[in-house]
PDB file of C-alpha atoms and ligand atoms in Angstrom:
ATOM      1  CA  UNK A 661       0.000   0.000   0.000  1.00  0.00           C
ATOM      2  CA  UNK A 662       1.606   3.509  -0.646  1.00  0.00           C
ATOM      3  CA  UNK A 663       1.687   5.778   2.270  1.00  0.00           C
ATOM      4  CA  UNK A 664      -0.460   8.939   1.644  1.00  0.00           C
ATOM      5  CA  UNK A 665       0.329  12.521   3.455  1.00  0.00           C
ATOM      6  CA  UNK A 666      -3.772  12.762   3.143  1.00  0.00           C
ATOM      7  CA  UNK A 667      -4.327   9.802   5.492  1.00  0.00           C
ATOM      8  CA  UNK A 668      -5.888  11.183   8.690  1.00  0.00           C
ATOM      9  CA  UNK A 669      -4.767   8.260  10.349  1.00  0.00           C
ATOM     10  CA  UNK A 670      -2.385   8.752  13.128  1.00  0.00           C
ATOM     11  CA  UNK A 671       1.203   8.280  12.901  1.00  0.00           C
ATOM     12  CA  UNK A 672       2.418   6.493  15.777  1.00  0.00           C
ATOM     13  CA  UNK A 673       6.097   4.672  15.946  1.00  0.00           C
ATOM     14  CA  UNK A 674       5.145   1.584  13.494  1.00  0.00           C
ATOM     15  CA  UNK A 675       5.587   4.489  11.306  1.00  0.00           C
ATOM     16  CA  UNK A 676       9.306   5.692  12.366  1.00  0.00           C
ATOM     17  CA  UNK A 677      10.788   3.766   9.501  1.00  0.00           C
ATOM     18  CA  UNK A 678       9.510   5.957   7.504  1.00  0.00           C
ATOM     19  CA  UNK A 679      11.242   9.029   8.351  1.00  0.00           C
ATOM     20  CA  UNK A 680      15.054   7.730   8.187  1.00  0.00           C
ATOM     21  CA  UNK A 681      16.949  10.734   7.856  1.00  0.00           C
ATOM     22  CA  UNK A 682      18.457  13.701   9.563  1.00  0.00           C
ATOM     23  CA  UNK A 683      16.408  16.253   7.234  1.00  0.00           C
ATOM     24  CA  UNK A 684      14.444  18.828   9.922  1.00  0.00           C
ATOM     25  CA  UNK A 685      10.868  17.466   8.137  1.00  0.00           C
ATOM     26  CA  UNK A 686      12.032  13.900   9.326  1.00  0.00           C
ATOM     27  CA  UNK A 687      12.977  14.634  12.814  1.00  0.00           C
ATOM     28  CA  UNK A 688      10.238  16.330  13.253  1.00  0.00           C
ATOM     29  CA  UNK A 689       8.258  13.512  11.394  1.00  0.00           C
ATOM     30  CA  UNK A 690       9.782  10.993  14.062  1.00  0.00           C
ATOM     31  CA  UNK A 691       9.361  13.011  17.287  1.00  0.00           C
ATOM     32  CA  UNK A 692       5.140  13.048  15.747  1.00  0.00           C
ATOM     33  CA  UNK A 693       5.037   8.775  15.526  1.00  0.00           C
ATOM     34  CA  UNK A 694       6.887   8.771  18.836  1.00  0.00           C
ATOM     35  CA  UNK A 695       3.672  11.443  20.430  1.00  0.00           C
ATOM     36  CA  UNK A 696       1.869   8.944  18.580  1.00  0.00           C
ATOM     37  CA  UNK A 697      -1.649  11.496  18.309  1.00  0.00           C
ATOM     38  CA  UNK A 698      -1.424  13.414  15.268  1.00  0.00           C
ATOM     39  CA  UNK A 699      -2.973  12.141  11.877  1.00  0.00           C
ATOM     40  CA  UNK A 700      -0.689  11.730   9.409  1.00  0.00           C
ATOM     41  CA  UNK A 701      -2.332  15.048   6.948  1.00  0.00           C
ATOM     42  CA  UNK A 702      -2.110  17.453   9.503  1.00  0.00           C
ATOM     43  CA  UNK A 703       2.098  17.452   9.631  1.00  0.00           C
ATOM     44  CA  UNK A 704       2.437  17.664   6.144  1.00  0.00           C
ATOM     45  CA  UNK A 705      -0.199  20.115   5.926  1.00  0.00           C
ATOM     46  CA  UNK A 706       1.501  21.791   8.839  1.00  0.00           C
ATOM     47  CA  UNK A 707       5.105  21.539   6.985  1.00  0.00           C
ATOM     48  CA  UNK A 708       3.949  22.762   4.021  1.00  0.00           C
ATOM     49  CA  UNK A 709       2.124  25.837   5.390  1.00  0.00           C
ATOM     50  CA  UNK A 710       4.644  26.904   7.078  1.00  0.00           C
ATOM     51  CA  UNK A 711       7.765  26.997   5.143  1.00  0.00           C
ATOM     52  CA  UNK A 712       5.615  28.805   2.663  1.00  0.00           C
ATOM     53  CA  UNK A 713       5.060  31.686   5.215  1.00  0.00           C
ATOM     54  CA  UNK A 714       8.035  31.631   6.339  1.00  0.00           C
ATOM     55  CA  UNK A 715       9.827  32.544   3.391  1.00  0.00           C
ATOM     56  CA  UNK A 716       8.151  35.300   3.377  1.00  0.00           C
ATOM     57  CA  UNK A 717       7.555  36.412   6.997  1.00  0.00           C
ATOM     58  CA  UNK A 718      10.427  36.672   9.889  1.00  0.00           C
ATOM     59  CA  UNK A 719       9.966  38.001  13.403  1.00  0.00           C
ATOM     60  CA  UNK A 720       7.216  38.418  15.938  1.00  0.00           C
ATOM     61  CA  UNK A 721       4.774  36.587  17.667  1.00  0.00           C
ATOM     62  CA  UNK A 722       3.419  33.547  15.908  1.00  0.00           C
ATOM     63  CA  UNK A 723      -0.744  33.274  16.629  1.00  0.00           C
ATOM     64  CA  UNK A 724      -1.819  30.033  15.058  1.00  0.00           C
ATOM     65  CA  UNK A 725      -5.591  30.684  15.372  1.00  0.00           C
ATOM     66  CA  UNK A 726      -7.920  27.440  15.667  1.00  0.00           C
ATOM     67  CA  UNK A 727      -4.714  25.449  16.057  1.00  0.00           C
ATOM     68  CA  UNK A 728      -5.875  22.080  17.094  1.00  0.00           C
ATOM     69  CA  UNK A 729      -2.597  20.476  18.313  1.00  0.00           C
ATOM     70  CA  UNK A 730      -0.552  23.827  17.528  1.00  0.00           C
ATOM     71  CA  UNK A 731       2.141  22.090  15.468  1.00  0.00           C
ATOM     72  CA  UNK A 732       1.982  24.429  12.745  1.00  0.00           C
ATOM     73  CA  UNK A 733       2.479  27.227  15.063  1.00  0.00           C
ATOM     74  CA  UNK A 734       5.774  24.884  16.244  1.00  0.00           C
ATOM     75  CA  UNK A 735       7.142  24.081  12.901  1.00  0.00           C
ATOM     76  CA  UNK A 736       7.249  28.167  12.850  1.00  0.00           C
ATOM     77  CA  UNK A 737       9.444  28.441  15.404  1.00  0.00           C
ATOM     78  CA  UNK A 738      11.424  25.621  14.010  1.00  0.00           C
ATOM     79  CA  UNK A 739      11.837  26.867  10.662  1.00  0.00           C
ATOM     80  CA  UNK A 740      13.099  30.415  11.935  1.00  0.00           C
ATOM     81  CA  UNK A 741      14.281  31.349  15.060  1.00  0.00           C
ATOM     82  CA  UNK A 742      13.036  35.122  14.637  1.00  0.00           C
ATOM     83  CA  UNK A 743       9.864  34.492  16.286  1.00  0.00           C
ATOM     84  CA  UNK A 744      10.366  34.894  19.941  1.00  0.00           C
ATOM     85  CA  UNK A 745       7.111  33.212  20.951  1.00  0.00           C
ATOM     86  CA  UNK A 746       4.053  31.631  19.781  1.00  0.00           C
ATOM     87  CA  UNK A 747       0.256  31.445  21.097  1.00  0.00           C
ATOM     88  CA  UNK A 748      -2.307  28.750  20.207  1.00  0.00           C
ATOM     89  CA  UNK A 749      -5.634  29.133  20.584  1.00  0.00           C
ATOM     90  CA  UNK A 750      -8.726  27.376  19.769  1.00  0.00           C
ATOM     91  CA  UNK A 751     -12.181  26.575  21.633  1.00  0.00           C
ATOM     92  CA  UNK A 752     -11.183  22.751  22.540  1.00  0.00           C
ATOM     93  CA  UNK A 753      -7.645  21.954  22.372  1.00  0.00           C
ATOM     94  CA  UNK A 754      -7.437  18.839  22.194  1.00  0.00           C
ATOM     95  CA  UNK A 755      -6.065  16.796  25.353  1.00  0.00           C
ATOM     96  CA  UNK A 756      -2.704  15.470  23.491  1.00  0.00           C
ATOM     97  CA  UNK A 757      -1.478  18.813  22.083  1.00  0.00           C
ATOM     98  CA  UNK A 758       0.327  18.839  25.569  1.00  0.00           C
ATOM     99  CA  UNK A 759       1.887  15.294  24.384  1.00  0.00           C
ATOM    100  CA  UNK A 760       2.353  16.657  21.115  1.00  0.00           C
ATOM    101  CA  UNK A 761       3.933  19.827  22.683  1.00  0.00           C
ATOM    102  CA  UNK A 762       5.807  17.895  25.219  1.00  0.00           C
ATOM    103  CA  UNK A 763       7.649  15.687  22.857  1.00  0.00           C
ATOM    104  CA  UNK A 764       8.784  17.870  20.056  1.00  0.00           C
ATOM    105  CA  UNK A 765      10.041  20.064  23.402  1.00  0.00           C
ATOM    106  CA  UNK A 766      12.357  16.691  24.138  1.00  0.00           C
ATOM    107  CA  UNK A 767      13.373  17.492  21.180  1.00  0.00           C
ATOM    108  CA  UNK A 768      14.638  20.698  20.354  1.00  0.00           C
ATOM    109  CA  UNK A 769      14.071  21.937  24.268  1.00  0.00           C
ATOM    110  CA  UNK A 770      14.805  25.830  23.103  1.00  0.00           C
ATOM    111  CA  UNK A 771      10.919  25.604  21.928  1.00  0.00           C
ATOM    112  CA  UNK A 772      10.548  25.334  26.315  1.00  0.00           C
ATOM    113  CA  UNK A 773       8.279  28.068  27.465  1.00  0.00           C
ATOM    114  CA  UNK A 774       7.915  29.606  24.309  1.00  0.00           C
ATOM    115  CA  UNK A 775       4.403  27.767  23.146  1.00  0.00           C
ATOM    116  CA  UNK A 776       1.639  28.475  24.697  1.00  0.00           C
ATOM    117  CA  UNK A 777      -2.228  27.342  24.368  1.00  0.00           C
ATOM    118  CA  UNK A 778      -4.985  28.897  25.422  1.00  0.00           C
ATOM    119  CA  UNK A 779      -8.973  27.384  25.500  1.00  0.00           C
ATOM    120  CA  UNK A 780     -10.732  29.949  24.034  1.00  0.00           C
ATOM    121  CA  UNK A 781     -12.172  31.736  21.149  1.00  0.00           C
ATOM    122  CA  UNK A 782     -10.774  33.730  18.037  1.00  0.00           C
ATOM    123  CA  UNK A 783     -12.471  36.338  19.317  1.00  0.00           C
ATOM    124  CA  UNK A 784     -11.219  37.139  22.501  1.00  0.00           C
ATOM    125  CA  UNK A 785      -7.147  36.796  21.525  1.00  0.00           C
ATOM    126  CA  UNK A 786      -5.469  40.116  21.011  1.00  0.00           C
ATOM    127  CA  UNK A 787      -3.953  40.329  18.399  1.00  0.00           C
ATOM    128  CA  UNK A 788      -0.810  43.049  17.354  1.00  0.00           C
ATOM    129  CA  UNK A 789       0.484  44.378  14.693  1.00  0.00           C
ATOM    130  CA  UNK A 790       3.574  42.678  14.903  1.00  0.00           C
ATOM    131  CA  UNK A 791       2.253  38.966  14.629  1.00  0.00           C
ATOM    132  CA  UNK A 792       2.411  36.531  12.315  1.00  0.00           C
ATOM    133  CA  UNK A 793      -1.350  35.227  12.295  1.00  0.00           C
ATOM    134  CA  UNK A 794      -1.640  31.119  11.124  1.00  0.00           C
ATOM    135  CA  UNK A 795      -4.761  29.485  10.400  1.00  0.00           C
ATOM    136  CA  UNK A 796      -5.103  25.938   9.191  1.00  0.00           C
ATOM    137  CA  UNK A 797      -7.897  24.914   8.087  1.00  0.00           C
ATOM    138  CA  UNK A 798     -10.523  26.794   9.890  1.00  0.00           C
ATOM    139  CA  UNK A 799     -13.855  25.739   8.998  1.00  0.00           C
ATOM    140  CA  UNK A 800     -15.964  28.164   6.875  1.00  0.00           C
ATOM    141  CA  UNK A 801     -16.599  31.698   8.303  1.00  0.00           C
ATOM    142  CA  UNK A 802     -14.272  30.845  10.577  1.00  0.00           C
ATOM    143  CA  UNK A 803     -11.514  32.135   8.304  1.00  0.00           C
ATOM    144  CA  UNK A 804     -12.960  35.065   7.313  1.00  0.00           C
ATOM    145  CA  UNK A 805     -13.194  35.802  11.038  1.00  0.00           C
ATOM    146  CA  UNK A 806      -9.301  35.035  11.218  1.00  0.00           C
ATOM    147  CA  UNK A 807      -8.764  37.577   8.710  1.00  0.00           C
ATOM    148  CA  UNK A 808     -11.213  40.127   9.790  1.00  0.00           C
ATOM    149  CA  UNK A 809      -9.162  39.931  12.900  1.00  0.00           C
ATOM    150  CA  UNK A 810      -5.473  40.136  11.514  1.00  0.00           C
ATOM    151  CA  UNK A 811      -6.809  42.629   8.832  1.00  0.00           C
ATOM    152  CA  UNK A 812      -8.113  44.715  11.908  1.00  0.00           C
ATOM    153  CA  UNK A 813      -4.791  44.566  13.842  1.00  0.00           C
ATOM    154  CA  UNK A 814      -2.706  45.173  10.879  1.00  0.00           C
ATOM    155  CA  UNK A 815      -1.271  42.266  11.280  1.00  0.00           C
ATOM    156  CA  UNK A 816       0.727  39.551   8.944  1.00  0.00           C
ATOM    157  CA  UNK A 817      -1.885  36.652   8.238  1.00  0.00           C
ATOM    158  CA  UNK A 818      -2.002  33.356   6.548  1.00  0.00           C
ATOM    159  CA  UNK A 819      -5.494  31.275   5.995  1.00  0.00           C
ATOM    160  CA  UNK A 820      -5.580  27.570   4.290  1.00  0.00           C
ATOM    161  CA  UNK A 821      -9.459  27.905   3.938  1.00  0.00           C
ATOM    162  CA  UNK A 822     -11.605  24.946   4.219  1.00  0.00           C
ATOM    163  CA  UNK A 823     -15.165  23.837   4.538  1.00  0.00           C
ATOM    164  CA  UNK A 824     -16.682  26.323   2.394  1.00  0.00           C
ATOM    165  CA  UNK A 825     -20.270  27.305   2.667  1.00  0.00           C
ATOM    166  CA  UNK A 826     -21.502  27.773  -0.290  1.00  0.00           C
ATOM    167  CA  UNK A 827     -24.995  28.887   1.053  1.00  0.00           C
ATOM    168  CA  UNK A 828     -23.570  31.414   3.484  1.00  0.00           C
ATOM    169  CA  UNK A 829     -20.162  32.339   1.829  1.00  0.00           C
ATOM    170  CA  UNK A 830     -19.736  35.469  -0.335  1.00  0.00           C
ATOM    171  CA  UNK A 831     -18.787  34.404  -3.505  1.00  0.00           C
ATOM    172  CA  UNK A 832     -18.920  38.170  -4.840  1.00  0.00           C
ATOM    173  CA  UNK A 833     -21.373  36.550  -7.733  1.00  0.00           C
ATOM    174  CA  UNK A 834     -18.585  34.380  -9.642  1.00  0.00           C
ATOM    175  CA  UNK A 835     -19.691  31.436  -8.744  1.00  0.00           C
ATOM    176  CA  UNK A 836     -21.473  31.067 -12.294  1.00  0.00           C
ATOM    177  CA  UNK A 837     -17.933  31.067 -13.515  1.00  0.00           C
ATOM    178  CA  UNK A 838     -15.649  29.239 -11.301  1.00  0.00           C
ATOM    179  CA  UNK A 839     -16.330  26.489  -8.396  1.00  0.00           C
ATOM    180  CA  UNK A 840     -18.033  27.821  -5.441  1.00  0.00           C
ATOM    181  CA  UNK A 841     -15.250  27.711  -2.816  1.00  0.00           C
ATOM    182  CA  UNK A 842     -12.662  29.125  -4.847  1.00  0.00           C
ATOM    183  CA  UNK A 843     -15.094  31.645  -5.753  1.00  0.00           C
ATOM    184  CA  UNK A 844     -15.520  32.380  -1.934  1.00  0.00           C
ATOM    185  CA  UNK A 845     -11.321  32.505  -2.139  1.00  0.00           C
ATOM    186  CA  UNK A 846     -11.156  34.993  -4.274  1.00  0.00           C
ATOM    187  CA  UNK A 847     -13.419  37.432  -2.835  1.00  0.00           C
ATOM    188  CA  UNK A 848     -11.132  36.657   0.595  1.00  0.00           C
ATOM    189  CA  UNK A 849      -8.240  37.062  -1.417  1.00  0.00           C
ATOM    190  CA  UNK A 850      -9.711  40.594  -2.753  1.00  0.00           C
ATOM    191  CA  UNK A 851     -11.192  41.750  -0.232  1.00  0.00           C
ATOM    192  CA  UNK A 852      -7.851  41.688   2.153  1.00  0.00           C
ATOM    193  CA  UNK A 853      -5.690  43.488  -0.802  1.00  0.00           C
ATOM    194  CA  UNK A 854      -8.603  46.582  -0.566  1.00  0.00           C
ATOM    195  CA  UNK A 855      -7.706  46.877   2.849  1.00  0.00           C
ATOM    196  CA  UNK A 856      -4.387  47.169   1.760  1.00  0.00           C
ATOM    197  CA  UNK A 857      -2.533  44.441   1.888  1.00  0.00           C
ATOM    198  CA  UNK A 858      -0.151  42.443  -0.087  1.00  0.00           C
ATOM    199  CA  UNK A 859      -1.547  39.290  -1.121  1.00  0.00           C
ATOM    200  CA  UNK A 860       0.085  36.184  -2.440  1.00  0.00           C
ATOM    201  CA  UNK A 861      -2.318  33.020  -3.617  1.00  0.00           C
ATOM    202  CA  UNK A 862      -0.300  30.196  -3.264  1.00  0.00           C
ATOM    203  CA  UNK A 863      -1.378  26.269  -2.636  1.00  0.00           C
ATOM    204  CA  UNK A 864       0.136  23.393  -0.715  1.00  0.00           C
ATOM    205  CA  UNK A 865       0.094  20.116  -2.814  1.00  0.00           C
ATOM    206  CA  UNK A 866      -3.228  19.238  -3.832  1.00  0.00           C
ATOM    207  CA  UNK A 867      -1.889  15.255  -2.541  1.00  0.00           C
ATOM    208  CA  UNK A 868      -1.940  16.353   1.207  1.00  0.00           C
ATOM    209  CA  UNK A 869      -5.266  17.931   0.954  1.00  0.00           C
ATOM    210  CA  UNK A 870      -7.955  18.974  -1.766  1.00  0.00           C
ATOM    211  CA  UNK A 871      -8.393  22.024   0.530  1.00  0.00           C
ATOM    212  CA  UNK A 872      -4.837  23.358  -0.448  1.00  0.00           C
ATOM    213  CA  UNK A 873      -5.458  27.358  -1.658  1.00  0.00           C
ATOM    214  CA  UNK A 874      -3.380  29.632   0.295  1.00  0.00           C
ATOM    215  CA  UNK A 875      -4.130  32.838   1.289  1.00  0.00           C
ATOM    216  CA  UNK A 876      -0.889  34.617   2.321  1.00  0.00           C
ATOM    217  CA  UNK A 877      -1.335  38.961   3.201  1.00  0.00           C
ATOM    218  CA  UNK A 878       1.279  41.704   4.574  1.00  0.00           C
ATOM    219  CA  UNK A 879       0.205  44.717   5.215  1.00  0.00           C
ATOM    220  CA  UNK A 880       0.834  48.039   3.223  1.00  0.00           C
ATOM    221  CA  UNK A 881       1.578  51.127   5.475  1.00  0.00           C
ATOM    222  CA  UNK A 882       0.054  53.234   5.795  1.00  0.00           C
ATOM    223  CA  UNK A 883      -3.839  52.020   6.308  1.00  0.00           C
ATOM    224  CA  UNK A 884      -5.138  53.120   3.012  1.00  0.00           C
ATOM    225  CA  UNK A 885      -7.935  56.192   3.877  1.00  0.00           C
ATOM    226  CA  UNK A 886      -5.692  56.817   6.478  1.00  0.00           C
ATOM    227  CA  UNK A 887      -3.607  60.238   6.697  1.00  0.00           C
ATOM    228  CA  UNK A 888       0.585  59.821   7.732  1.00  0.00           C
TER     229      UNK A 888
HETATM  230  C1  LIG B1424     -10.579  21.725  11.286  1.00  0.00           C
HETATM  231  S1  LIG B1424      -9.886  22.100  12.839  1.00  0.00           S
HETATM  232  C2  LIG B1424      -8.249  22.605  12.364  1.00  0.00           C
HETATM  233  C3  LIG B1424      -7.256  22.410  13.469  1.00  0.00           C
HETATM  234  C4  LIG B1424      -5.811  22.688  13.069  1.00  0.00           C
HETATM  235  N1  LIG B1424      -5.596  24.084  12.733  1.00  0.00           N
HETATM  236  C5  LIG B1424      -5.375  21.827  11.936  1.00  0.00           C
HETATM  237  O1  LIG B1424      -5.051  22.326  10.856  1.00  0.00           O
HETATM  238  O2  LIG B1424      -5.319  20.616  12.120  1.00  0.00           O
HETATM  239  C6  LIG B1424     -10.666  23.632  13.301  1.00  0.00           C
HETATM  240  C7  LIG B1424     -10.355  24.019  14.720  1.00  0.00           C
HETATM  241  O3  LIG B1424     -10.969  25.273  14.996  1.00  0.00           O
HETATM  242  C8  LIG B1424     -11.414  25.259  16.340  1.00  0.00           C
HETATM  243  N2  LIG B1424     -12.429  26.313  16.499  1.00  0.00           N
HETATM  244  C9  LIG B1424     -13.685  26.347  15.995  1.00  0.00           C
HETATM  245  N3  LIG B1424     -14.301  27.514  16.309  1.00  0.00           N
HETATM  246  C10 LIG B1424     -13.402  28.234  17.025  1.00  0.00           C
HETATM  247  C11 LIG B1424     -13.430  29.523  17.639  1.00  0.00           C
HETATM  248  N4  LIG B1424     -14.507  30.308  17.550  1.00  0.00           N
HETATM  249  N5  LIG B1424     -12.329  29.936  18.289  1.00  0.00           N
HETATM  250  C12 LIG B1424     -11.245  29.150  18.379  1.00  0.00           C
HETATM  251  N6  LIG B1424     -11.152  27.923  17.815  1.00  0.00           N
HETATM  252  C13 LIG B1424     -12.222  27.467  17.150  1.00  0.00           C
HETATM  253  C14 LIG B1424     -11.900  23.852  16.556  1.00  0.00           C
HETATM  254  O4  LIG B1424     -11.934  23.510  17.921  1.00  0.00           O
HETATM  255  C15 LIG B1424     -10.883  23.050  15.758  1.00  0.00           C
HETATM  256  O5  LIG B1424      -9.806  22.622  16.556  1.00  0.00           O
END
């Protein structure tokens, strides 16, 4: 049987073997089987989200918004040291990100007391100007909330949309034209560059997940409307 990223099967250590060498992806990979809680999509997707970001963005405060397990927000600090710190937050963490957390800490134990989680909701973080805001896959208006959010702080952002709603989504009327979600995308995509930001539309390998589009903004100074 081939082994596919999109399996959302955990890895656990029957799975070491695959992950032989000393390449940062599969030490990381390794120190995941050994945790033994994460399915197998969610560290590629994680990997592949954040290297894209981070060639772009260095520095500040990493927010990984709706972060299940937090690895993305991890694999930040792994990738680049810039970031001194990083939050997670999401409604219901689940009970092995502390595992997940603990183990990739045995690991590379500079990450110690600079992660931390927090049980609650999108709306309540605070968010500054000078953080890197993360979303993975948060479920339908859920990431336009994430970018309402950054957008409102001014901050750096970076959405991998999923779970469209095609009812409730704005598809800014194109979706006689082009498939509903990346319609809804689009407009996202849009809609952050009018309140002045740089965009880049990018996509993580289609293998790891069909929901792969995305969404990468920095913002323009100064706020456009806004006098210097
Ligand atoms: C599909 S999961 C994605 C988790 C993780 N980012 C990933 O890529 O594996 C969506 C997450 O959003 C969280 N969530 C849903 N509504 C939320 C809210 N209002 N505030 C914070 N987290 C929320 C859920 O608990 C869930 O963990």
């Amino acid at each position: 049987m081939t082994f596919s990223p999109a399996s959302r099967g955990r890895l656990t250590r029957r799975d070491l073997d695959r992950f032989p060498d000393d390449t940062l992806f599969d030490r990381l990979a390794r120190a995941v089987c050994d945790a033994g809680c994460l399915p197998r999509k969610e560290l590629y997707e994680a990997w592949e989200v954040a290297r894209r970001v981070r060639r772009l963005f260095r520095g500040g405060r990493v927010l990984d918004l709706g972060g299940g397990h937090g690895l993305l927000a991890q694999v930040m600090l792994l990738l680049d040291d810039s970031s001194p710190n990083a939050l997670v937050v999401d409604k219901s963490l689940p009970a092995s990100s502390a595992k997940l957390h603990d183990v990739i800490v045995g690991v590379w134990p500079r990450l110690a007391g600079r992660v931390a989680f927090v049980a609650g909701g999108i709306e309540d973080v605070d968010i500054l100007d000078t953080d890197i805001v993360v979303s993975s896959h948060a479920c339908g208006a859920l990431t336009d909330l994430v970018l309402a959010r950054a957008a409102a702080a001014r901050a750096r952002v970076a959405v991998l949309p999923c779970c469209h709603d095609l009812d409730s989504g704005d598809d800014g009327g194109l979706a006689g034209w082009v498939d509903g979600a990346v319609a809804i995308d689009i407009v996202r995509a849009m809609r952050l560059e009018q309140q002045g930001y740089r965009i880049w539309t990018q996509a993580i390998p289609e293998g790891i997940t069909p929901k792969n589009r995305l969404l990468i903004g920095d913002p323009l100074q100064p706020i456009p409307g806004q006098s210097v």
